[in-house]
Structure formats: C-alpha cells, structure tokens
mmCIF file of C-alpha atoms in Angstrom:
data_model
loop_
_atom_site.group_PDB
_atom_site.id
_atom_site.type_symbol
_atom_site.label_atom_id
_atom_site.label_comp_id
_atom_site.label_asym_id
_atom_site.label_seq_id
_atom_site.Cartn_x
_atom_site.Cartn_y
_atom_site.Cartn_z
ATOM 1 C CA MET A 1 39.046 160.549 97.908
ATOM 2 C CA PHE A 2 39.725 157.517 95.733
ATOM 3 C CA LEU A 3 43.470 157.508 96.097
ATOM 4 C CA THR A 4 44.000 154.531 93.790
ATOM 5 C CA ASN A 5 42.419 156.322 90.878
ATOM 6 C CA VAL A 6 44.463 159.408 91.489
ATOM 7 C CA LEU A 7 47.717 157.532 91.898
ATOM 8 C CA LEU A 8 47.158 155.517 88.754
ATOM 9 C CA LYS A 9 46.625 158.712 86.790
ATOM 10 C CA PHE A 10 49.339 160.780 88.520
ATOM 11 C CA PRO A 11 51.976 158.430 89.886
ATOM 12 C CA LYS A 12 53.984 161.214 91.487
ATOM 13 C CA PHE A 13 51.006 162.754 93.318
ATOM 14 C CA GLY A 14 51.770 163.324 96.984
ATOM 15 C CA ARG A 15 54.951 161.284 96.786
ATOM 16 C CA THR A 16 58.330 162.912 96.489
ATOM 17 C CA ARG A 17 61.488 160.939 95.894
ATOM 18 C CA PRO A 18 64.899 162.205 96.891
ATOM 19 C CA HIS A 19 67.061 163.703 94.197
ATOM 20 C CA ARG A 20 68.868 161.222 91.958
ATOM 21 C CA TYR A 21 72.196 162.211 93.519
ATOM 22 C CA TRP A 22 71.028 161.270 97.012
ATOM 23 C CA ARG A 23 69.480 158.019 95.829
ATOM 24 C CA ARG A 24 72.823 157.035 94.329
ATOM 25 C CA ARG A 25 74.641 158.304 97.377
ATOM 26 C CA ARG A 26 72.752 155.770 99.523
ATOM 27 C CA ILE A 27 73.909 152.885 97.367
ATOM 28 C CA LEU A 28 77.469 154.176 97.007
ATOM 29 C CA SER A 29 77.821 154.580 100.761
ATOM 30 C CA MET A 30 77.209 150.836 101.031
ATOM 31 C CA ALA A 31 79.934 150.223 98.421
ATOM 32 C CA GLY A 32 82.482 152.324 100.276
ATOM 33 C CA HIS A 33 84.621 149.332 101.243
ATOM 34 C CA PHE A 34 84.858 147.853 97.717
ATOM 35 C CA TYR A 35 87.946 148.137 95.534
ATOM 36 C CA GLY A 36 88.482 150.316 92.446
ATOM 37 C CA ARG A 37 85.584 151.384 90.184
ATOM 38 C CA ARG A 38 83.305 149.061 92.150
ATOM 39 C CA ARG A 39 83.121 151.711 94.874
ATOM 40 C CA LYS A 40 83.008 154.816 92.651
ATOM 41 C CA CYS A 41 80.865 154.104 89.563
ATOM 42 C CA PHE A 42 77.215 153.608 90.394
ATOM 43 C CA LYS A 43 76.518 151.253 87.509
ATOM 44 C CA ILE A 44 79.183 148.837 88.730
ATOM 45 C CA ALA A 45 78.721 149.510 92.427
ATOM 46 C CA ILE A 46 75.030 148.587 92.429
ATOM 47 C CA LYS A 47 75.909 145.079 91.203
ATOM 48 C CA GLY A 48 78.416 144.646 93.998
ATOM 49 C CA VAL A 49 75.977 145.967 96.601
ATOM 50 C CA HIS A 50 73.264 143.535 95.494
ATOM 51 C CA ARG A 51 75.787 140.746 95.595
ATOM 52 C CA SER A 52 76.944 141.730 99.072
ATOM 53 C CA PHE A 53 73.306 141.672 100.248
ATOM 54 C CA MET A 54 73.090 138.137 98.898
ATOM 55 C CA HIS A 55 76.199 137.112 100.829
ATOM 56 C CA THR A 56 74.849 138.753 103.977
ATOM 57 C CA ARG A 57 71.641 136.807 103.655
ATOM 58 C CA ASN A 58 73.513 133.512 103.225
ATOM 59 C CA ALA A 59 75.766 134.379 106.125
ATOM 60 C CA ARG A 60 72.781 134.886 108.414
ATOM 61 C CA LYS A 61 71.881 131.251 107.801
ATOM 62 C CA ASN A 62 75.428 129.885 107.939
ATOM 63 C CA ARG A 63 76.297 131.750 111.127
ATOM 64 C CA ARG A 64 74.249 129.250 113.159
ATOM 65 C CA PHE A 65 76.300 126.320 111.815
ATOM 66 C CA LEU A 66 79.576 128.208 112.296
ATOM 67 C CA MET A 67 78.742 129.091 115.895
ATOM 68 C CA ARG A 68 77.695 125.523 116.592
ATOM 69 C CA ARG A 69 81.059 124.304 115.286
ATOM 70 C CA ILE A 70 82.930 126.785 117.515
ATOM 71 C CA PHE A 71 80.803 125.805 120.535
ATOM 72 C CA ASN A 72 81.665 122.142 119.917
ATOM 73 C CA THR A 73 85.399 122.919 119.750
ATOM 74 C CA ARG A 74 85.250 125.010 122.908
ATOM 75 C CA LEU A 75 83.285 122.421 124.835
ATOM 76 C CA GLN A 76 85.576 119.618 123.736
ATOM 77 C CA ALA A 77 88.522 121.647 125.015
ATOM 78 C CA ALA A 78 86.756 122.453 128.277
ATOM 79 C CA CYS A 79 85.828 118.773 128.842
ATOM 80 C CA GLN A 80 89.324 117.572 127.933
ATOM 81 C CA GLU A 81 90.702 119.588 130.867
ATOM 82 C CA PHE A 82 88.765 117.191 133.126
ATOM 83 C CA GLY A 83 89.443 114.084 131.039
ATOM 84 C CA VAL A 84 85.846 113.745 129.864
ATOM 85 C CA GLU A 85 84.597 113.547 126.283
ATOM 86 C CA PHE A 86 82.015 116.189 125.425
ATOM 87 C CA ASP A 87 79.844 113.561 123.761
ATOM 88 C CA THR A 88 79.680 111.656 127.069
ATOM 89 C CA MET A 89 78.782 114.824 128.942
ATOM 90 C CA ARG A 90 76.081 115.797 126.463
ATOM 91 C CA ARG A 91 74.428 112.391 126.572
ATOM 92 C CA THR A 92 74.668 112.192 130.371
ATOM 93 C CA LEU A 93 73.068 115.604 130.857
ATOM 94 C CA LEU A 94 70.347 114.532 128.442
ATOM 95 C CA SER A 95 69.671 111.376 130.457
ATOM 96 C CA LEU A 96 69.483 113.440 133.661
ATOM 97 C CA ASP A 97 66.914 115.809 132.076
ATOM 98 C CA ILE A 98 69.245 118.804 132.404
ATOM 99 C CA GLY A 99 68.166 121.017 129.536
ATOM 100 C CA LEU A 100 71.330 123.031 128.904
ATOM 101 C CA ASP A 101 72.270 123.599 125.278
ATOM 102 C CA ARG A 102 75.719 124.077 123.793
ATOM 103 C CA LYS A 103 75.524 127.851 123.936
ATOM 104 C CA ILE A 104 74.855 128.031 127.662
ATOM 105 C CA LEU A 105 77.353 125.255 128.404
ATOM 106 C CA GLN A 106 80.165 127.104 126.621
ATOM 107 C CA THR A 107 79.169 130.299 128.447
ATOM 108 C CA PHE A 108 79.592 128.376 131.696
ATOM 109 C CA ALA A 109 82.953 127.008 130.534
ATOM 110 C CA ILE A 110 84.261 130.516 129.849
ATOM 111 C CA TRP A 111 82.550 132.727 132.431
ATOM 112 C CA GLU A 112 81.548 130.331 135.209
ATOM 113 C CA PRO A 113 84.223 127.618 135.266
ATOM 114 C CA ARG A 114 83.148 126.346 138.689
ATOM 115 C CA THR A 115 79.570 125.785 137.520
ATOM 116 C CA PHE A 116 80.966 123.917 134.553
ATOM 117 C CA ARG A 117 83.160 121.819 136.822
ATOM 118 C CA GLY A 118 80.066 120.961 138.854
ATOM 119 C CA LEU A 119 78.354 119.654 135.719
ATOM 120 C CA ILE A 120 81.477 117.660 134.848
ATOM 121 C CA MET A 121 81.529 116.113 138.335
ATOM 122 C CA LEU A 122 77.876 115.228 137.923
ATOM 123 C CA THR A 123 78.728 113.569 134.610
ATOM 124 C CA LYS A 124 81.492 111.565 136.242
ATOM 125 C CA ALA A 125 79.190 110.459 139.081
ATOM 126 C CA LYS A 126 76.505 109.403 136.635
ATOM 127 C CA THR A 127 78.882 107.473 134.399
ATOM 128 C CA GLU A 128 80.176 105.675 137.464
ATOM 129 C CA VAL A 129 76.619 104.679 138.416
ATOM 130 C CA GLN A 130 76.259 103.301 134.897
ATOM 131 C CA GLY A 131 79.479 101.368 135.406
ATOM 132 C CA LEU A 132 81.297 103.111 132.561
ATOM 133 C CA ASN A 133 84.011 104.974 134.452
ATOM 134 C CA CYS A 134 84.796 102.562 137.285
ATOM 135 C CA LEU A 135 88.585 102.603 136.877
ATOM 136 C CA ASP A 136 88.986 106.201 138.024
ATOM 137 C CA PRO A 137 88.411 107.059 141.700
ATOM 138 C CA PRO A 138 84.881 108.408 142.342
ATOM 139 C CA PRO A 139 84.579 112.203 142.121
ATOM 140 C CA LYS A 140 84.648 114.006 145.446
ATOM 141 C CA GLY A 141 81.893 116.307 146.689
ATOM 142 C CA VAL A 142 79.030 114.817 144.652
ATOM 143 C CA ILE A 143 76.145 113.877 146.955
ATOM 144 C CA THR A 144 73.654 111.867 144.925
ATOM 145 C CA ARG A 145 71.659 110.057 147.641
ATOM 146 C CA GLY A 146 71.286 107.270 145.125
ATOM 147 C CA MET A 147 68.966 109.349 142.950
ATOM 148 C CA LEU A 148 71.006 109.418 139.751
ATOM 149 C CA MET B 1 88.886 147.278 136.185
ATOM 150 C CA SER B 2 89.920 145.948 139.559
ATOM 151 C CA LEU B 3 93.264 144.315 140.118
ATOM 152 C CA THR B 4 91.609 140.913 140.578
ATOM 153 C CA ARG B 5 89.751 141.100 137.286
ATOM 154 C CA ARG B 6 92.853 142.336 135.517
ATOM 155 C CA THR B 7 94.876 139.424 136.834
ATOM 156 C CA GLN B 8 92.102 137.072 135.806
ATOM 157 C CA GLN B 9 92.291 138.437 132.288
ATOM 158 C CA TRP B 10 96.060 138.080 132.187
ATOM 159 C CA ALA B 11 95.700 134.495 133.316
ATOM 160 C CA THR B 12 93.050 133.775 130.684
ATOM 161 C CA PHE B 13 94.797 135.315 127.705
ATOM 162 C CA GLY B 14 98.396 134.618 128.743
ATOM 163 C CA ARG B 15 100.414 132.359 126.447
ATOM 164 C CA THR B 16 101.538 128.991 127.666
ATOM 165 C CA TRP B 17 104.813 127.600 126.331
ATOM 166 C CA TYR B 18 104.837 123.880 125.585
ATOM 167 C CA LEU B 19 107.878 121.711 125.036
ATOM 168 C CA TYR B 20 107.560 118.872 122.530
ATOM 169 C CA ASP B 21 110.315 116.329 122.002
ATOM 170 C CA MET B 22 110.338 115.212 118.338
ATOM 171 C CA LYS B 23 112.731 112.328 118.942
ATOM 172 C CA TRP B 24 111.557 109.197 117.060
ATOM 173 C CA GLN B 25 108.187 110.828 116.400
ATOM 174 C CA ASN B 26 106.198 110.839 113.189
ATOM 175 C CA PRO B 27 106.301 114.526 112.139
ATOM 176 C CA PHE B 28 102.977 114.341 110.283
ATOM 177 C CA HIS B 29 101.037 112.932 113.243
ATOM 178 C CA SER B 30 102.837 115.258 115.646
ATOM 179 C CA ALA B 31 102.023 118.209 113.378
ATOM 180 C CA ARG B 32 98.310 117.673 113.995
ATOM 181 C CA LYS B 33 98.882 117.776 117.741
ATOM 182 C CA ILE B 34 101.117 120.853 117.528
ATOM 183 C CA ALA B 35 98.681 122.661 115.228
ATOM 184 C CA TYR B 36 95.900 121.946 117.714
ATOM 185 C CA VAL B 37 97.833 123.806 120.420
ATOM 186 C CA LEU B 38 99.091 126.588 118.121
ATOM 187 C CA SER B 39 95.545 127.443 117.044
ATOM 188 C CA GLY B 40 94.256 127.426 120.645
ATOM 189 C CA ARG B 41 91.756 124.602 120.151
ATOM 190 C CA ASN B 42 92.663 123.293 123.610
ATOM 191 C CA LYS B 43 91.060 126.296 125.291
ATOM 192 C CA PRO B 44 87.426 127.121 126.071
ATOM 193 C CA ILE B 45 87.985 130.670 124.764
ATOM 194 C CA PHE B 46 88.830 129.390 121.259
ATOM 195 C CA GLU B 47 87.572 131.428 118.325
ATOM 196 C CA ASP B 48 88.454 130.880 114.657
ATOM 197 C CA ARG B 49 90.063 134.195 113.820
ATOM 198 C CA THR B 50 91.302 135.181 117.257
ATOM 199 C CA ASP B 51 94.975 134.791 117.986
ATOM 200 C CA CYS B 52 94.530 132.739 121.171
ATOM 201 C CA GLY B 53 97.021 129.913 120.641
ATOM 202 C CA ASP B 54 100.007 128.852 122.691
ATOM 203 C CA HIS B 55 103.712 128.587 121.890
ATOM 204 C CA VAL B 56 105.315 125.245 121.092
ATOM 205 C CA VAL B 57 109.050 124.576 121.333
ATOM 206 C CA ALA B 58 109.786 121.477 119.250
ATOM 207 C CA ILE B 59 113.213 120.029 120.021
ATOM 208 C CA ASN B 60 115.226 117.184 118.483
ATOM 209 C CA SER B 61 113.754 117.716 115.024
ATOM 210 C CA ARG B 62 116.910 116.119 113.572
ATOM 211 C CA HIS B 63 115.868 112.795 115.115
ATOM 212 C CA ILE B 64 112.359 112.534 113.659
ATOM 213 C CA SER B 65 111.206 109.203 112.260
ATOM 214 C CA LEU B 66 109.353 108.923 108.964
ATOM 215 C CA PRO B 67 107.060 105.918 108.459
ATOM 216 C CA GLY B 68 107.921 103.132 105.987
ATOM 217 C CA ASN B 69 110.089 104.149 103.060
ATOM 218 C CA GLU B 70 109.062 107.804 103.160
ATOM 219 C CA TRP B 71 112.647 109.050 103.438
ATOM 220 C CA GLU B 72 113.166 107.850 99.846
ATOM 221 C CA LYS B 73 109.632 108.269 98.501
ATOM 222 C CA ARG B 74 108.393 111.583 99.904
ATOM 223 C CA VAL B 75 109.183 114.425 97.510
ATOM 224 C CA TYR B 76 109.101 118.157 98.214
ATOM 225 C CA TYR B 77 108.314 120.331 95.191
ATOM 226 C CA HIS B 78 109.619 123.825 94.684
ATOM 227 C CA HIS B 79 109.417 126.183 91.722
ATOM 228 C CA THR B 80 111.549 129.299 91.406
ATOM 229 C CA GLY B 81 109.113 130.915 88.979
ATOM 230 C CA TYR B 82 111.543 130.909 86.057
ATOM 231 C CA PRO B 83 111.227 128.453 83.141
ATOM 232 C CA GLY B 84 112.796 125.159 84.091
ATOM 233 C CA GLY B 85 112.887 126.272 87.701
ATOM 234 C CA ALA B 86 111.102 123.255 89.150
ATOM 235 C CA THR B 87 112.983 121.110 91.644
ATOM 236 C CA TRP B 88 111.946 117.930 93.376
ATOM 237 C CA THR B 89 113.833 117.181 96.585
ATOM 238 C CA LEU B 90 113.626 113.869 98.433
ATOM 239 C CA ALA B 91 112.834 113.977 102.128
ATOM 240 C CA HIS B 92 116.253 112.707 103.211
ATOM 241 C CA GLU B 93 118.011 115.289 101.007
ATOM 242 C CA LEU B 94 115.910 118.098 102.444
ATOM 243 C CA HIS B 95 116.504 116.823 105.956
ATOM 244 C CA ALA B 96 120.265 116.762 105.366
ATOM 245 C CA LYS B 97 120.079 120.351 104.123
ATOM 246 C CA ASP B 98 117.978 121.681 107.012
ATOM 247 C CA PRO B 99 116.852 119.366 109.832
ATOM 248 C CA THR B 100 113.943 121.625 110.852
ATOM 249 C CA ILE B 101 112.198 122.115 107.518
ATOM 250 C CA ILE B 102 110.232 118.839 107.350
ATOM 251 C CA VAL B 103 108.609 119.563 110.716
ATOM 252 C CA GLU B 104 107.952 123.141 109.708
ATOM 253 C CA LYS B 105 106.266 122.156 106.461
ATOM 254 C CA ALA B 106 104.242 119.447 108.200
ATOM 255 C CA VAL B 107 102.881 121.888 110.798
ATOM 256 C CA TYR B 108 102.310 124.553 108.130
ATOM 257 C CA SER B 109 100.062 122.216 106.174
ATOM 258 C CA ALA B 110 98.307 120.959 109.313
ATOM 259 C CA LEU B 111 97.202 124.469 110.309
ATOM 260 C CA ASP B 112 94.036 126.154 109.042
ATOM 261 C CA LYS B 113 94.511 127.569 105.556
ATOM 262 C CA ASP B 114 93.583 131.178 106.262
ATOM 263 C CA LEU B 115 95.105 134.501 107.238
ATOM 264 C CA THR B 116 95.848 133.288 110.761
ATOM 265 C CA ARG B 117 98.333 130.703 109.503
ATOM 266 C CA HIS B 118 101.448 132.878 109.435
ATOM 267 C CA GLY B 119 100.764 134.325 112.881
ATOM 268 C CA ARG B 120 100.344 130.832 114.279
ATOM 269 C CA MET B 121 103.542 129.612 112.627
ATOM 270 C CA ARG B 122 105.399 132.430 114.355
ATOM 271 C CA LYS B 123 104.580 130.752 117.674
ATOM 272 C CA LEU B 124 106.304 127.516 116.671
ATOM 273 C CA HIS B 125 110.005 127.276 117.578
ATOM 274 C CA ILE B 126 111.856 124.320 116.077
ATOM 275 C CA PHE B 127 115.346 123.259 117.108
ATOM 276 C CA PRO B 128 117.349 120.456 115.491
ATOM 277 C CA ASP B 129 118.704 119.200 118.825
ATOM 278 C CA ASP B 130 118.061 119.750 122.525
ATOM 279 C CA LYS B 131 120.119 122.950 122.654
ATOM 280 C CA VAL B 132 117.501 125.673 123.143
ATOM 281 C CA PRO B 133 118.448 129.296 123.830
ATOM 282 C CA GLU B 134 117.999 130.231 127.481
ATOM 283 C CA LYS B 135 115.702 133.112 126.499
ATOM 284 C CA ILE B 136 113.182 130.683 125.029
ATOM 285 C CA MET B 137 113.669 127.891 127.554
ATOM 286 C CA GLN B 138 112.868 130.101 130.526
ATOM 287 C CA ASN B 139 109.295 130.581 129.206
ATOM 288 C CA VAL B 140 108.549 126.860 128.943
ATOM 289 C CA THR B 141 106.175 125.629 131.629
ATOM 290 C CA HIS B 142 104.276 122.735 130.044
ATOM 291 C CA GLN B 143 105.131 119.649 128.045
ATOM 292 C CA LEU B 144 103.200 117.891 125.287
ATOM 293 C CA ARG B 145 103.142 114.119 125.624
ATOM 294 C CA GLN B 146 105.023 112.253 122.900
ATOM 295 C CA MET B 147 102.719 110.350 120.571
ATOM 296 C CA ARG B 148 104.716 107.105 120.515
ATOM 297 C CA PRO B 149 107.326 105.600 122.869
ATOM 298 C CA VAL B 150 110.983 106.101 121.973
ATOM 299 C CA PRO B 151 112.479 102.648 121.327
ATOM 300 C CA VAL B 152 115.718 101.656 123.056
ATOM 301 C CA ARG B 153 118.459 100.439 120.740
ATOM 302 C CA LEU B 154 120.336 97.276 121.643
ATOM 303 C CA ASP B 155 123.751 98.902 121.132
ATOM 304 C CA HIS B 156 122.768 101.699 123.537
ATOM 305 C CA ILE B 157 122.100 99.265 126.425
ATOM 306 C CA PRO B 158 125.168 98.759 128.659
ATOM 307 C CA LYS B 159 127.065 95.549 127.903
ATOM 308 C CA ASP B 160 126.797 94.090 131.404
ATOM 309 C CA VAL B 161 122.975 94.467 131.329
ATOM 310 C CA VAL B 162 122.819 92.590 128.024
ATOM 311 C CA ASP B 163 125.180 89.848 129.284
ATOM 312 C CA ASN B 164 123.268 89.383 132.560
ATOM 313 C CA PHE B 165 119.850 89.311 130.875
ATOM 314 C CA PRO B 166 118.146 85.974 131.728
ATOM 315 C CA LYS B 167 118.016 83.568 128.797
ATOM 316 C CA ILE B 168 116.633 80.085 128.273
ATOM 317 C CA PHE B 169 119.661 78.535 126.551
ATOM 318 C CA ASP B 170 123.045 79.420 125.078
ATOM 319 C CA TRP B 171 123.837 79.009 121.393
ATOM 320 C CA PRO B 172 126.273 76.163 120.656
ATOM 321 C CA LYS B 173 129.864 77.312 120.105
ATOM 322 C CA ASP B 174 129.915 76.127 116.465
ATOM 323 C CA PHE B 175 126.465 77.564 115.537
ATOM 324 C CA VAL B 176 126.658 80.243 112.839
ATOM 325 C CA LEU B 177 124.076 83.000 113.301
ATOM 326 C CA LYS B 178 122.758 84.255 109.978
#
C-alpha cells in the first residue's frame, strides 16, 4: 500500500484527531494559572501559552547561570567560616588535581561539613607550603609527607 | 525522623540574633553588611527566595556618622500622591524627626529588590540608643564587628590623663593659640 499517495488524496485517512473541545481543553489547562480572559478565552490563552513556553525555554538555559551564582554565594559563605577565600580554595584544589566542581563542593558544605572542612584544611596546608598563609599557625591534623 | 536528625535540622535552620553597634558608623556601608546577614548570604544553605536569614539588632542608630557634608546634602524624597505633595527632607532634619529612619532606608535599599525584601526587613530591629527591650536582648548571641573604629574625643578623656600625657615642650606663657 502506497500510504503517501493515499494520505495526499485523503488527509484524514486512518488518522483521527480529538474533538475541537478537547484540543482546546489541552491548551486551556496550561493557561489555568493566568489572569482574567487570558485563562478563559482560547484565542487569547493560546498566545499566553506560547509565550510561557518561550520563557520556559529561556529559563532552561538561564537556570545553569543562576545555580552557578547560588553555588558561588554558598561556597563563599562556607569558606568564610574558616577564614579562607573561595577563590583561593578553588585554585588550590585545581593545582592539587582534585577534580571537584562547585556543585559537589556546595553539597559537601551543606550535607558533609566535615568532608568540606577536610578540603579547607588541605587548602590551608597547601597555601602554607606556597608561603602564602605563613602568619597563621599551621592547620592541625594534615599529614602531607611533603607531597603537596 | 530521629531526635538527632531533628535537632540537627533545628540547628541548621535556627535563627541567629546578631548585635550591631551603629555608633560612629557609616550607615550606607553598614547597610551592606547588615543586608548580607539578613538575606542569609553568610550561610552555606543560602537560596535566593528562601527565608533563611538571621536577625540583626542595630543599636545606637542616633549616633551614626555620615561621610563628608552628607548631613546637609543628602535629600530624602517623599510624595503624598496629591498635587503639590512632594517634599524633600534633608538628612539631618529626618534624623531629628526619627533617629532610626536613615538606617532603615539604607538597609531597605541595600537588600534585594524582590518579594523577599519586606520579610527580611522584619528581621531588622533598630534602636536609637543602647536601651533594648529585654525580650529582644535575651535572643542575642552573636555580634557583628563594627566597620570602622570609634574615635575617642579629647573632651571625653579624663583631665589628669591629658595633663600627664608626655610632651616634648610647653607653649610659652604669652603664646596665643589660634
């Protein structure tokens, strides 16, 4: 059966669409949270729904930047509790080949504070080896064996 | 949820009360520091729209210090909404009227401009002097460091300390100090 030929001649062959009411119902259900006629009248609601799809699409992209900004704020706060700048920590971990990104670091800061403190102590030990943080006393409990 | 986990959650989400002494402090620089604490940016659990900030009790707001000639030059604008209802009030006039309002406005404009702003302002308690109600003072556990040292005035130093201060020479009796 040459389906293309048939479909070109009879577009509705073998394909049934839902009733017009239900088609509109699908759109209007997505406009349920709009205000005024924008949620009731299909002709106006469809514009709002398309526009909300557009915003959703943009938000999918922007969410990464927003989350990154929140991670930075959280990590700065978590590092400040130990008197370390997050920028110092990030660069030190990079130099030690510790591949932990912001997301996992902030998860440590919230859910595993002792793991995070360990990373901070490592940062302090490394900065002391570099001669950057010599004024403070050396952190306790960091055994480096001169390998940093 | 076990009792340990529940206590851990209380400890995480509990509010801390900070005391901040506004004496001789720049309210606009201090506002940034206070807003930082009010919005919870000093915590690892910070999230933009979550109400996770701490309380700040700002005392001695009557004794704030404005930089330069800002007491005469800074103007606060208000409009009643009626024609001819605009008023411009100088900072020193506003401060004489209400000694807490300059700090309040400074913090209000330092906070994020979104729906969380009013909730965060509710956690700021300003007092014109160091008399704080006992109900508020009993919550305070932490203190925010002042941003600049409070200078000591010469007329507040005891006279015998001034007289006994070591000096290189004495002025002649007939010398007229300008």
